[in-house]
Amino acid sequence: MYDFEFVKVGSLAEAVAALKAEGAQALGGGQTLIPTLKQRLAQPAKLVSLTGIAELVGVSASDGVLSVGGATTHAQVAREATAYPALAELASHIGDPAVRNRGTIGGSLANDDPAADYPAGVLGSGATVVTNAREIAADDFFRGLFETALEEGEIITAVRFPIPQKASYQRFAQPASRFALTGVFVAQYADGVRVAVTGASENGVFRWSDAEAALSSSFAPEAVDGLSVSPDGLIGDLHGTPEYRAHLVKVLTRRAVAAAG
Amino acid sequence: MAKDSGIGAASKRREDVRFLSGSGKYTDDINLAGQAYACFLRSSVAHGRINAIDTAAATAMPGVVAILTAKDFEGAGGLPCGWCVTGKDGPMKEPKHPILAEGKVRHVGDPIAMVIADTKEQAQAAADAISVDIEELPAVIDMKAAIAGGPLVHEDIGTNLCYDWNFGSDKAETDAAFETAHHVTRLELTNNRLVPNAMEPRVAIGAYDRSTGEHTLYTTSQNPHVIRLLMGAFVLQIPEHKLRVVAPDVGGGFGSKIFHYAEEAACTLAAKLVNRPVKWTAERSESFVTDAHGRDHVSTIELALDAEGHFLALRTDTLANMGAYLSTFAPSVPTYLHGTLMAGNYATPLINVNVRAVFTNTVPVDAYRGAGRPEATFQLERVIDMAAREMGIDPVEIRRRNFIKPDQFPYQTPVALAYDTGNYHATMDKLVEIADIAGFAARKAESAARGKLRGLGIACYIEACGIAPSAVAGALGARAGLYESATVRVNATGSVTVLTGSHSHGQGHETTFPQVVAEMLGIDEGQVEVVHGDTGRIPFGMGTYGSRSIAVGGAALVRATEKIINKARKIAAHLMEAAEGDVEFANGTFSVKGTDKSVGWGDVCLTAYVPHNFPHETLEPGLEETAFYDPANFTFPAGAYAAEVEVDPDTGQVTLCSFAAADDFGNIINPMIVDGQVHGGIGQGVGQALLEHAVYDANGQLLSGSYMDYAMPRADDVPFYAVDHSCQTPCTHNPLGVKGCGEAGAIGTPPTIVNAVIDALADRGVKHIDMPLTPARVWAAMQG
């Protein structure tokens, strides 16, 4: 690990100011950044810890919307997002207990790992990512591998999830890392069904629009039987070919629909 | 009733108190005054010519003490290979393995320069600042390409073929049996390359005392005396009496800490050059590219059978990956530990084995838990299963039909080994019982009702343990003897210190060795302490690997303890004024036959050190004895294993539902520790079968170079195991009748699980899948 300056701020305003420094980088739970630093693959001049900002932590629900503060840990979401059980369930399977007690939703979304779970929940819910500067619709937020709509120094303060009628997240674990080899989030709303897929695409999380259309007319596992996912653009690596991932998308979508009831 | 102490008791592992409370003393816990830290700059390419190394800028960086490259080690020898295999064309090719790369780098991770600085961070920063001009050369990774005119890993030997070795029955006679056989089953398979992944990464600390000229190396080793001998005599030319090697608590080895590594020699020499202790601790990512890997064989095996399924002949042809250099015992693994095991548990009359060992631009490959025996067992048990399926014979029945029968022991195999004892029918009978094989059909139907494909896999194994007979090893190329030593030091107050050449790095010797001594002397186990791992304290011994500690080290301990009893008997006779021949010893008391005269153990011990009226002409003071034990033969544990799996047809996911192991380890010192050894071995076998794989890309980059991509088994990957070791045919040639149990699980498990998965998928036409049986591979196989 290279030397860096470390500051832990107590308010959003202080964080925004601190991040203006040259080479400064926000630090959430550090579950990706700290291992990266340990391998000396990143050399930030300054890390600004967001975990001490009380206004960024918490889970609340009202008017059919679940709000999660940007620095809320996965463990807290798993415990407290009772108004949105599928999201609580998703959070409860991220990493291991140590990861869930440190990792935050804002950190996960800002990092946008193509195999992370939260992007599927956020895109599959059509959630809104709230920052210190603006509100970003999930459909506009994810821009590819480790790329988001966030500007330099912009901080995720909250994520607002419209609570669906039914939803489920089904993930198939990569055997080594236990990240999602493929994960599918299905959510049924009054105005239609959303299906978001993580882990599978070279461009990060995406919506499977054919399945959304089919499930919007019939919310049953069989509704996707006639569909197929093209392996073009899907990830091929040690753990699975693009064809395998394409197959898993369909299997997991069926399972998510069945589990959502 | 179960015993509560001594041989056969489930005594609790006394070493666990310190291991589980965080008070173990590992090499990295040792910090010497004035110690500097080493960091190795390693090759990031698999093959390249070093045109220039510029260390000027790095040398000027803060805290840097010295930067060493190959030219600083010019006086040193290469890392020696301890085994010379002689093939069809003479002795194996043995290229130099320099401490630091000389002129070329040959695998990712090959060390180029050693940076020594006041702190580890300064050493790392300076290593980053070294400028190396490397001309990248085409790498050769695939073994078939390597021996078919691929780029040469070592130009000076002119070939990538280390040796071509043929062994066993006459080749022409074996081939002839195939010509006339009723049925021949042929299978090509890969035994997947593994990374050993001991929990404790390797560490080396070199120290030098200018006043005495003595070197000390603290290192994570399974065999400190072997390291002292190899490094002192062959690499650094340090006389043995001026070199002490200490291997304190070691957090797992699995073979990977047998070998002499470059970092040990580099730290030892550097400590003298910079006149400060020099410490190196491997990063986990360094372990992946420097600890010797395991397995990596590609084989074709053929089995010839008659119409009733009797085995007539077996032939195998294997390519064995040596990696870029010969690690300490690498050549022995595919030969002495693999070819000799090809008979398995069966009375196959003709067996011919061919092995070609190949250099590639990968990390050296050497012994890893089981070492050659898992590779042999995997081939054999897979081809038997396939033959049974092709011929419509039950997999249990085909094995029973071909087992060496109990009355055939001692049994001379066609592949050099002579099994002293065994009863393979008994372990199979026990397996059928504990695995509830009769209930399998009902469980399969229940799985099917849930949409899952259930399979039952059976495999047997034989192991050659107690890696020893020096005569046999020597005849097959060993450059060392393979005996073991023990010193039993009885203290004046009657307690006992055992100094053993065996090394415990998880095996529980601190518990089991005292059980043996306490039983023999009739004293409390707590009165016996074990010292190991320090050449400054223990007699010369060969260390621990190949499930040898109790069979060889334990036998040496028995011999030394017998000498103690004989000496103590003389003292007791003197005390009781009796003839030595009339003195009996039982339960810690010496008594004179036919009288009520007796003297206790404590009095005898005290007298040994307070010899006020000893007849010094015939009786020496003191009570300490040493024995070296070189066994007459290997020991041959054997067993039968069963696994049940469920395959999810939608995803290819394999779930291991149950696992049963019926082992014959001969006599058992501590059944709880034996259970633990079997559990651990099965766990590693599950890893090899389902999860673990060291994968290189065509350029020689290790794709599975971290736990993000290298899948280790976790607690939820394994079921509770049914293990049984009640079938016991005691070894006939060692004093304890013990056989060894450390590797059994790792040997028997992979074919058991693969056979189970193939059984589950047989209806879908799947005949074989190479390990690891990942969901993606299983799914792809189901697609045809």
CSV table of C-alpha atoms in Angstrom, one decimal, chain B residues 190-565:
chain,number,residue,atom,x,y,z
B,190,THR,CA,-6.3,-34.3,-17.2
B,191,ASN,CA,-5.3,-34.1,-13.6
B,192,ASN,CA,-5.8,-30.4,-12.9
B,193,ARG,CA,-3.0,-28.2,-11.7
B,194,LEU,CA,-3.5,-27.0,-8.2
B,195,VAL,CA,-2.0,-24.2,-6.0
B,196,PRO,CA,-1.2,-25.5,-2.5
B,197,ASN,CA,-2.6,-22.6,-0.6
B,198,ALA,CA,-1.3,-23.3,2.9
B,199,MET,CA,-2.9,-20.9,5.3
B,200,GLU,CA,0.4,-19.5,6.3
B,201,PRO,CA,2.4,-18.0,3.4
B,202,ARG,CA,6.1,-18.8,3.2
B,203,VAL,CA,8.5,-16.7,5.3
B,204,ALA,CA,12.3,-16.7,5.6
B,205,ILE,CA,14.5,-14.8,8.0
B,206,GLY,CA,18.3,-15.0,7.5
B,207,ALA,CA,20.7,-14.1,10.3
B,208,TYR,CA,24.4,-14.1,10.6
B,209,ASP,CA,26.7,-13.8,13.7
B,210,ARG,CA,30.0,-12.4,12.7
B,211,SER,CA,31.6,-13.3,16.0
B,212,THR,CA,31.0,-17.0,15.5
B,213,GLY,CA,30.5,-17.3,11.7
B,214,GLU,CA,27.2,-19.0,12.3
B,215,HIS,CA,24.2,-18.6,10.0
B,216,THR,CA,20.6,-19.1,11.1
B,217,LEU,CA,17.6,-19.5,8.8
B,218,TYR,CA,14.1,-19.3,10.2
B,219,THR,CA,11.8,-20.7,7.6
B,220,THR,CA,8.4,-22.2,7.0
B,221,SER,CA,9.6,-25.7,6.3
B,222,GLN,CA,8.3,-29.3,6.8
B,223,ASN,CA,11.9,-30.5,7.0
B,224,PRO,CA,14.5,-28.2,8.4
B,225,HIS,CA,17.4,-30.7,8.3
B,226,VAL,CA,16.8,-31.3,4.6
B,227,ILE,CA,16.9,-27.5,4.0
B,228,ARG,CA,20.1,-27.3,6.0
B,229,LEU,CA,21.7,-30.0,4.0
B,230,LEU,CA,20.6,-28.8,0.6
B,231,MET,CA,21.2,-25.2,1.1
B,232,GLY,CA,24.4,-25.5,3.1
B,233,ALA,CA,26.1,-28.1,1.0
B,234,PHE,CA,24.8,-27.4,-2.5
B,235,VAL,CA,23.8,-23.7,-2.7
B,236,LEU,CA,25.8,-21.6,-0.2
B,237,GLN,CA,28.6,-23.9,0.7
B,238,ILE,CA,28.1,-23.2,4.4
B,239,PRO,CA,29.4,-26.1,6.6
B,240,GLU,CA,26.5,-27.8,8.4
B,241,HIS,CA,27.8,-27.0,11.8
B,242,LYS,CA,27.8,-23.3,11.0
B,243,LEU,CA,24.2,-23.4,9.8
B,244,ARG,CA,21.1,-23.7,11.9
B,245,VAL,CA,17.7,-24.0,10.4
B,246,VAL,CA,14.6,-23.4,12.5
B,247,ALA,CA,11.1,-24.2,11.4
B,248,PRO,CA,8.8,-23.2,14.3
B,249,ASP,CA,5.1,-23.5,14.2
B,250,VAL,CA,4.1,-23.9,10.5
B,251,GLY,CA,0.6,-23.2,9.3
B,252,GLY,CA,0.1,-26.0,6.9
B,253,GLY,CA,2.4,-27.3,4.1
B,254,PHE,CA,0.6,-30.0,2.1
B,255,GLY,CA,4.0,-30.7,0.5
B,256,SER,CA,4.6,-27.1,-0.7
B,257,LYS,CA,7.0,-26.5,2.3
B,258,ILE,CA,9.1,-29.5,1.7
B,259,PHE,CA,11.1,-27.9,-1.0
B,260,HIS,CA,14.2,-25.6,-0.8
B,261,TYR,CA,13.2,-22.2,-2.2
B,262,ALA,CA,15.3,-19.4,-3.6
B,263,GLU,CA,14.1,-16.9,-0.9
B,264,GLU,CA,15.6,-19.1,1.8
B,265,ALA,CA,19.1,-19.1,0.3
B,266,ALA,CA,18.8,-15.4,-0.7
B,267,CYS,CA,17.8,-14.3,2.8
B,268,THR,CA,20.6,-16.4,4.4
B,269,LEU,CA,23.3,-15.1,2.2
B,270,ALA,CA,22.0,-11.5,2.2
B,271,ALA,CA,22.1,-11.4,6.0
B,272,LYS,CA,25.9,-11.9,5.9
B,273,LEU,CA,26.3,-9.4,3.0
B,274,VAL,CA,24.4,-6.6,4.8
B,275,ASN,CA,25.3,-7.7,8.3
B,276,ARG,CA,21.7,-7.5,9.5
B,277,PRO,CA,19.0,-10.1,9.8
B,278,VAL,CA,16.9,-10.1,6.6
B,279,LYS,CA,13.2,-11.1,6.6
B,280,TRP,CA,10.9,-11.9,3.8
B,281,THR,CA,7.2,-12.7,4.1
B,282,ALA,CA,5.3,-13.8,1.0
B,283,GLU,CA,2.3,-11.8,-0.1
B,284,ARG,CA,-0.6,-14.2,-0.9
B,285,SER,CA,-0.4,-13.1,-4.5
B,286,GLU,CA,3.3,-14.1,-4.4
B,287,SER,CA,2.5,-17.5,-3.0
B,288,PHE,CA,0.3,-18.2,-6.1
B,289,VAL,CA,3.3,-17.7,-8.4
B,290,THR,CA,6.2,-19.0,-6.3
B,291,ASP,CA,5.0,-22.0,-4.1
B,292,ALA,CA,5.4,-25.1,-6.1
B,293,HIS,CA,2.2,-26.2,-7.7
B,294,GLY,CA,0.7,-29.7,-7.7
B,295,ARG,CA,-0.6,-32.3,-10.1
B,296,ASP,CA,-0.8,-31.1,-13.8
B,297,HIS,CA,-0.7,-34.4,-15.6
B,298,VAL,CA,-2.3,-35.3,-19.0
B,299,SER,CA,-2.8,-39.0,-19.4
B,300,THR,CA,-4.2,-41.7,-21.6
B,301,ILE,CA,-5.1,-44.9,-19.8
B,302,GLU,CA,-6.2,-48.1,-21.2
B,303,LEU,CA,-7.6,-51.2,-19.4
B,304,ALA,CA,-8.0,-54.6,-21.0
B,305,LEU,CA,-10.6,-57.0,-19.6
B,306,ASP,CA,-11.9,-60.4,-20.2
B,307,ALA,CA,-15.6,-61.2,-20.7
B,308,GLU,CA,-16.2,-61.4,-17.0
B,309,GLY,CA,-14.6,-58.1,-16.3
B,310,HIS,CA,-11.3,-59.4,-14.9
B,311,PHE,CA,-8.5,-57.0,-15.5
B,312,LEU,CA,-5.9,-58.4,-17.9
B,313,ALA,CA,-3.6,-55.5,-18.5
B,314,LEU,CA,-3.2,-51.8,-18.0
B,315,ARG,CA,-1.2,-49.2,-19.8
B,316,THR,CA,-0.9,-45.5,-19.3
B,317,ASP,CA,0.9,-42.7,-21.0
B,318,THR,CA,1.4,-39.5,-19.1
B,319,LEU,CA,2.7,-36.0,-19.7
B,320,ALA,CA,3.8,-34.5,-16.4
B,321,ASN,CA,4.4,-30.8,-16.1
B,322,MET,CA,7.6,-29.9,-14.3
B,323,GLY,CA,7.2,-26.1,-14.8
B,324,ALA,CA,10.1,-23.9,-15.6
B,325,TYR,CA,12.7,-25.5,-13.2
B,326,LEU,CA,13.0,-28.8,-11.3
B,327,SER,CA,11.7,-28.3,-7.8
B,328,THR,CA,13.4,-30.3,-5.1
B,329,PHE,CA,11.5,-33.6,-5.5
B,330,ALA,CA,9.6,-32.9,-8.7
B,331,PRO,CA,11.0,-35.7,-10.8
B,332,SER,CA,10.0,-38.3,-8.2
B,333,VAL,CA,6.3,-37.4,-8.2
B,334,PRO,CA,5.2,-38.8,-11.6
B,335,THR,CA,7.6,-41.8,-11.3
B,336,TYR,CA,8.4,-43.2,-7.9
B,337,LEU,CA,5.1,-41.9,-6.4
B,338,HIS,CA,2.9,-42.4,-9.4
B,339,GLY,CA,4.1,-45.3,-11.6
B,340,THR,CA,4.5,-47.5,-8.6
B,341,LEU,CA,0.9,-47.0,-7.6
B,342,MET,CA,-0.8,-48.0,-10.8
B,343,ALA,CA,-1.7,-51.5,-9.5
B,344,GLY,CA,-4.1,-49.9,-7.0
B,345,ASN,CA,-6.0,-52.5,-5.0
B,346,TYR,CA,-6.2,-54.9,-8.0
B,347,ALA,CA,-4.5,-58.1,-9.1
B,348,THR,CA,-3.8,-56.8,-12.7
B,349,PRO,CA,-1.1,-59.1,-14.1
B,350,LEU,CA,0.4,-56.7,-16.6
B,351,ILE,CA,0.9,-53.0,-16.1
B,352,ASN,CA,3.1,-50.7,-18.2
B,353,VAL,CA,3.5,-47.0,-17.3
B,354,ASN,CA,5.1,-44.4,-19.5
B,355,VAL,CA,5.8,-40.9,-18.2
B,356,ARG,CA,7.3,-37.9,-20.0
B,357,ALA,CA,8.2,-35.0,-17.9
B,358,VAL,CA,8.1,-31.6,-19.6
B,359,PHE,CA,9.5,-28.2,-19.0
B,360,THR,CA,7.1,-25.2,-19.6
B,361,ASN,CA,7.1,-21.5,-18.7
B,362,THR,CA,5.0,-22.1,-15.6
B,363,VAL,CA,5.7,-22.3,-11.8
B,364,PRO,CA,7.6,-25.4,-10.9
B,365,VAL,CA,5.3,-28.4,-10.0
B,366,ASP,CA,6.2,-30.7,-7.2
B,367,ALA,CA,4.6,-32.9,-4.4
B,368,TYR,CA,1.2,-31.7,-3.2
B,369,ARG,CA,-0.8,-33.8,-0.7
B,370,GLY,CA,-0.8,-37.3,-2.1
B,371,ALA,CA,1.9,-36.4,-4.7
B,372,GLY,CA,1.6,-38.8,-7.6
B,373,ARG,CA,-0.7,-41.2,-5.8
B,374,PRO,CA,-3.8,-39.0,-6.5
B,375,GLU,CA,-2.9,-38.8,-10.1
B,376,ALA,CA,-2.4,-42.6,-10.3
B,377,THR,CA,-5.6,-43.3,-8.4
B,378,PHE,CA,-7.6,-40.9,-10.4
B,379,GLN,CA,-6.7,-42.5,-13.7
B,380,LEU,CA,-7.2,-46.0,-12.5
B,381,GLU,CA,-10.5,-45.5,-10.7
B,382,ARG,CA,-11.9,-43.5,-13.6
B,383,VAL,CA,-11.0,-46.1,-16.2
B,384,ILE,CA,-12.4,-48.9,-14.0
B,385,ASP,CA,-15.7,-47.0,-13.6
B,386,MET,CA,-15.9,-46.4,-17.3
B,387,ALA,CA,-15.2,-50.1,-18.1
B,388,ALA,CA,-17.8,-51.2,-15.6
B,389,ARG,CA,-20.4,-49.0,-17.3
B,390,GLU,CA,-19.4,-50.1,-20.8
B,391,MET,CA,-19.6,-53.8,-19.8
B,392,GLY,CA,-22.8,-53.4,-17.7
B,393,ILE,CA,-21.1,-54.5,-14.5
B,394,ASP,CA,-21.9,-52.9,-11.1
B,395,PRO,CA,-19.1,-50.6,-10.0
B,396,VAL,CA,-18.8,-52.3,-6.6
B,397,GLU,CA,-18.8,-55.7,-8.1
B,398,ILE,CA,-16.1,-55.1,-10.8
B,399,ARG,CA,-13.8,-53.9,-8.1
B,400,ARG,CA,-14.5,-56.8,-5.8
B,401,ARG,CA,-13.9,-59.2,-8.7
B,402,ASN,CA,-10.4,-57.8,-9.2
B,403,PHE,CA,-9.3,-57.0,-5.7
B,404,ILE,CA,-6.1,-58.7,-4.5
B,405,LYS,CA,-7.5,-61.3,-2.1
B,406,PRO,CA,-6.7,-61.3,1.6
B,407,ASP,CA,-4.8,-64.6,1.2
B,408,GLN,CA,-2.6,-63.2,-1.6
B,409,PHE,CA,-0.6,-61.0,0.8
B,410,PRO,CA,2.2,-60.3,0.7
B,411,TYR,CA,1.5,-59.3,-2.8
B,412,GLN,CA,4.1,-58.4,-5.4
B,413,THR,CA,2.7,-55.9,-8.0
B,414,PRO,CA,4.1,-55.6,-11.5
B,415,VAL,CA,5.1,-52.0,-10.6
B,416,ALA,CA,7.8,-52.7,-8.0
B,417,LEU,CA,5.8,-52.4,-4.8
B,418,ALA,CA,5.2,-55.4,-2.5
B,419,TYR,CA,2.1,-54.9,-0.4
B,420,ASP,CA,2.6,-56.4,3.0
B,421,THR,CA,-1.0,-56.6,4.1
B,422,GLY,CA,-4.5,-55.5,3.4
B,423,ASN,CA,-8.1,-56.6,3.1
B,424,TYR,CA,-9.8,-54.6,0.4
B,425,HIS,CA,-13.0,-56.7,0.5
B,426,ALA,CA,-13.4,-55.8,4.2
B,427,THR,CA,-13.2,-52.0,3.5
B,428,MET,CA,-15.6,-52.3,0.6
B,429,ASP,CA,-18.1,-54.3,2.8
B,430,LYS,CA,-17.8,-51.6,5.4
B,431,LEU,CA,-18.3,-48.9,2.8
B,432,VAL,CA,-21.5,-50.5,1.4
B,433,GLU,CA,-22.8,-50.4,5.0
B,434,ILE,CA,-21.9,-46.9,6.1
B,435,ALA,CA,-22.8,-45.3,2.7
B,436,ASP,CA,-26.1,-47.2,2.7
B,437,ILE,CA,-25.6,-48.1,-0.9
B,438,ALA,CA,-28.8,-50.2,-0.8
B,439,GLY,CA,-30.8,-47.1,-0.2
B,440,PHE,CA,-29.4,-45.2,-3.1
B,441,ALA,CA,-32.2,-46.0,-5.6
B,442,ALA,CA,-34.8,-44.5,-3.3
B,443,ARG,CA,-32.7,-41.4,-2.7
B,444,LYS,CA,-32.2,-41.0,-6.5
B,445,ALA,CA,-36.0,-41.2,-7.0
B,446,GLU,CA,-36.5,-38.5,-4.3
B,447,SER,CA,-34.0,-36.3,-6.0
B,448,ALA,CA,-35.6,-36.8,-9.4
B,449,ALA,CA,-38.9,-35.8,-7.9
B,450,ARG,CA,-37.2,-32.4,-7.1
B,451,GLY,CA,-35.9,-32.2,-10.7
B,452,LYS,CA,-32.3,-33.1,-9.6
B,453,LEU,CA,-30.0,-35.8,-11.1
B,454,ARG,CA,-28.5,-37.9,-8.4
B,455,GLY,CA,-25.4,-40.0,-8.9
B,456,LEU,CA,-23.4,-42.5,-6.8
B,457,GLY,CA,-19.7,-42.7,-7.2
B,458,ILE,CA,-17.4,-45.4,-5.8
B,459,ALA,CA,-13.6,-45.4,-5.8
B,460,CYS,CA,-10.9,-47.3,-4.0
B,461,TYR,CA,-7.3,-46.3,-3.3
B,462,ILE,CA,-4.1,-47.7,-2.2
B,463,GLU,CA,-1.4,-45.5,-0.8
B,464,ALA,CA,2.3,-46.1,-0.3
B,465,CYS,CA,3.1,-44.2,2.9
B,466,GLY,CA,5.9,-43.8,5.2
B,467,ILE,CA,8.1,-42.5,2.4
B,468,ALA,CA,11.2,-44.4,3.2
B,469,PRO,CA,13.0,-47.5,2.5
B,470,SER,CA,16.3,-45.8,1.7
B,471,ALA,CA,17.4,-48.7,-0.4
B,472,VAL,CA,14.3,-48.6,-2.6
B,473,ALA,CA,14.3,-44.8,-2.8
B,474,GLY,CA,18.0,-44.9,-3.7
B,475,ALA,CA,17.5,-47.5,-6.4
B,476,LEU,CA,14.8,-45.3,-7.9
B,477,GLY,CA,16.9,-42.1,-8.0
B,478,ALA,CA,16.7,-40.5,-4.5
B,479,ARG,CA,19.8,-38.6,-3.6
B,480,ALA,CA,18.9,-38.8,0.1
B,481,GLY,CA,18.2,-41.5,2.6
B,482,LEU,CA,14.6,-41.6,3.9
B,483,TYR,CA,14.8,-42.9,7.5
B,484,GLU,CA,13.8,-41.0,10.6
B,485,SER,CA,15.3,-40.2,13.9
B,486,ALA,CA,14.2,-39.7,17.5
B,487,THR,CA,15.9,-38.9,20.7
B,488,VAL,CA,14.2,-39.7,24.0
B,489,ARG,CA,15.6,-37.6,26.8
B,490,VAL,CA,14.4,-38.7,30.2
B,491,ASN,CA,14.8,-35.8,32.7
B,492,ALA,CA,16.0,-36.4,36.3
B,493,THR,CA,12.5,-36.0,37.6
B,494,GLY,CA,11.0,-38.6,35.2
B,495,SER,CA,9.5,-36.3,32.7
B,496,VAL,CA,10.4,-36.9,29.1
B,497,THR,CA,11.5,-34.7,26.2
B,498,VAL,CA,11.2,-36.2,22.8
B,499,LEU,CA,13.3,-34.7,20.1
B,500,THR,CA,12.1,-35.8,16.7
B,501,GLY,CA,13.2,-35.4,13.1
B,502,SER,CA,9.6,-35.4,12.1
B,503,HIS,CA,7.9,-32.0,11.8
B,504,SER,CA,4.4,-31.1,12.8
B,505,HIS,CA,2.6,-28.5,10.7
B,506,GLY,CA,-0.9,-29.5,11.5
B,507,GLN,CA,-0.6,-33.3,12.1
B,508,GLY,CA,-0.7,-33.2,15.9
B,509,HIS,CA,2.6,-34.8,16.7
B,510,GLU,CA,2.8,-32.9,20.0
B,511,THR,CA,-0.2,-35.0,21.1
B,512,THR,CA,0.3,-38.4,19.4
B,513,PHE,CA,4.0,-38.9,20.0
B,514,PRO,CA,3.6,-38.5,23.8
B,515,GLN,CA,0.7,-41.0,23.6
B,516,VAL,CA,3.2,-43.6,22.2
B,517,VAL,CA,5.9,-42.8,24.8
B,518,ALA,CA,3.4,-42.6,27.7
B,519,GLU,CA,2.0,-46.0,26.8
B,520,MET,CA,5.4,-47.6,26.6
B,521,LEU,CA,6.7,-46.1,29.9
B,522,GLY,CA,3.5,-46.2,31.8
B,523,ILE,CA,3.6,-42.5,32.6
B,524,ASP,CA,1.1,-39.7,32.1
B,525,GLU,CA,1.0,-38.1,28.6
B,526,GLY,CA,1.4,-34.7,30.1
B,527,GLN,CA,4.9,-35.8,31.3
B,528,VAL,CA,6.1,-36.0,27.7
B,529,GLU,CA,6.9,-33.0,25.6
B,530,VAL,CA,7.9,-33.0,21.9
B,531,VAL,CA,10.5,-30.8,20.4
B,532,HIS,CA,10.8,-30.5,16.6
B,533,GLY,CA,11.8,-28.2,13.9
B,534,ASP,CA,15.2,-26.9,15.0
B,535,THR,CA,18.4,-28.4,13.7
B,536,GLY,CA,20.1,-26.9,16.7
B,537,ARG,CA,18.1,-29.1,19.0
B,538,ILE,CA,16.9,-32.2,17.2
B,539,PRO,CA,18.9,-35.1,15.6
B,540,PHE,CA,19.2,-35.3,11.9
B,541,GLY,CA,15.9,-36.3,10.4
B,542,MET,CA,14.1,-36.1,7.1
B,543,GLY,CA,10.9,-34.3,8.2
B,544,THR,CA,7.3,-34.8,7.4
B,545,TYR,CA,5.6,-35.6,4.1
B,546,GLY,CA,4.2,-38.6,2.4
B,547,SER,CA,2.2,-39.6,5.5
B,548,ARG,CA,5.4,-40.8,7.0
B,549,SER,CA,5.6,-39.4,10.5
B,550,ILE,CA,4.0,-42.1,12.6
B,551,ALA,CA,5.1,-44.9,10.4
B,552,VAL,CA,8.8,-43.9,10.3
B,553,GLY,CA,9.2,-41.2,12.9
B,554,GLY,CA,6.9,-43.0,15.3
B,555,ALA,CA,8.9,-46.2,14.8
B,556,ALA,CA,12.1,-44.4,15.5
B,557,LEU,CA,10.5,-43.1,18.7
B,558,VAL,CA,9.6,-46.7,19.7
B,559,ARG,CA,13.1,-47.9,19.1
B,560,ALA,CA,14.6,-45.0,21.2
B,561,THR,CA,12.0,-45.6,23.9
B,562,GLU,CA,12.9,-49.3,23.9
B,563,LYS,CA,16.5,-48.4,24.4
B,564,ILE,CA,15.4,-46.2,27.4
B,565,ILE,CA,13.6,-49.1,28.9
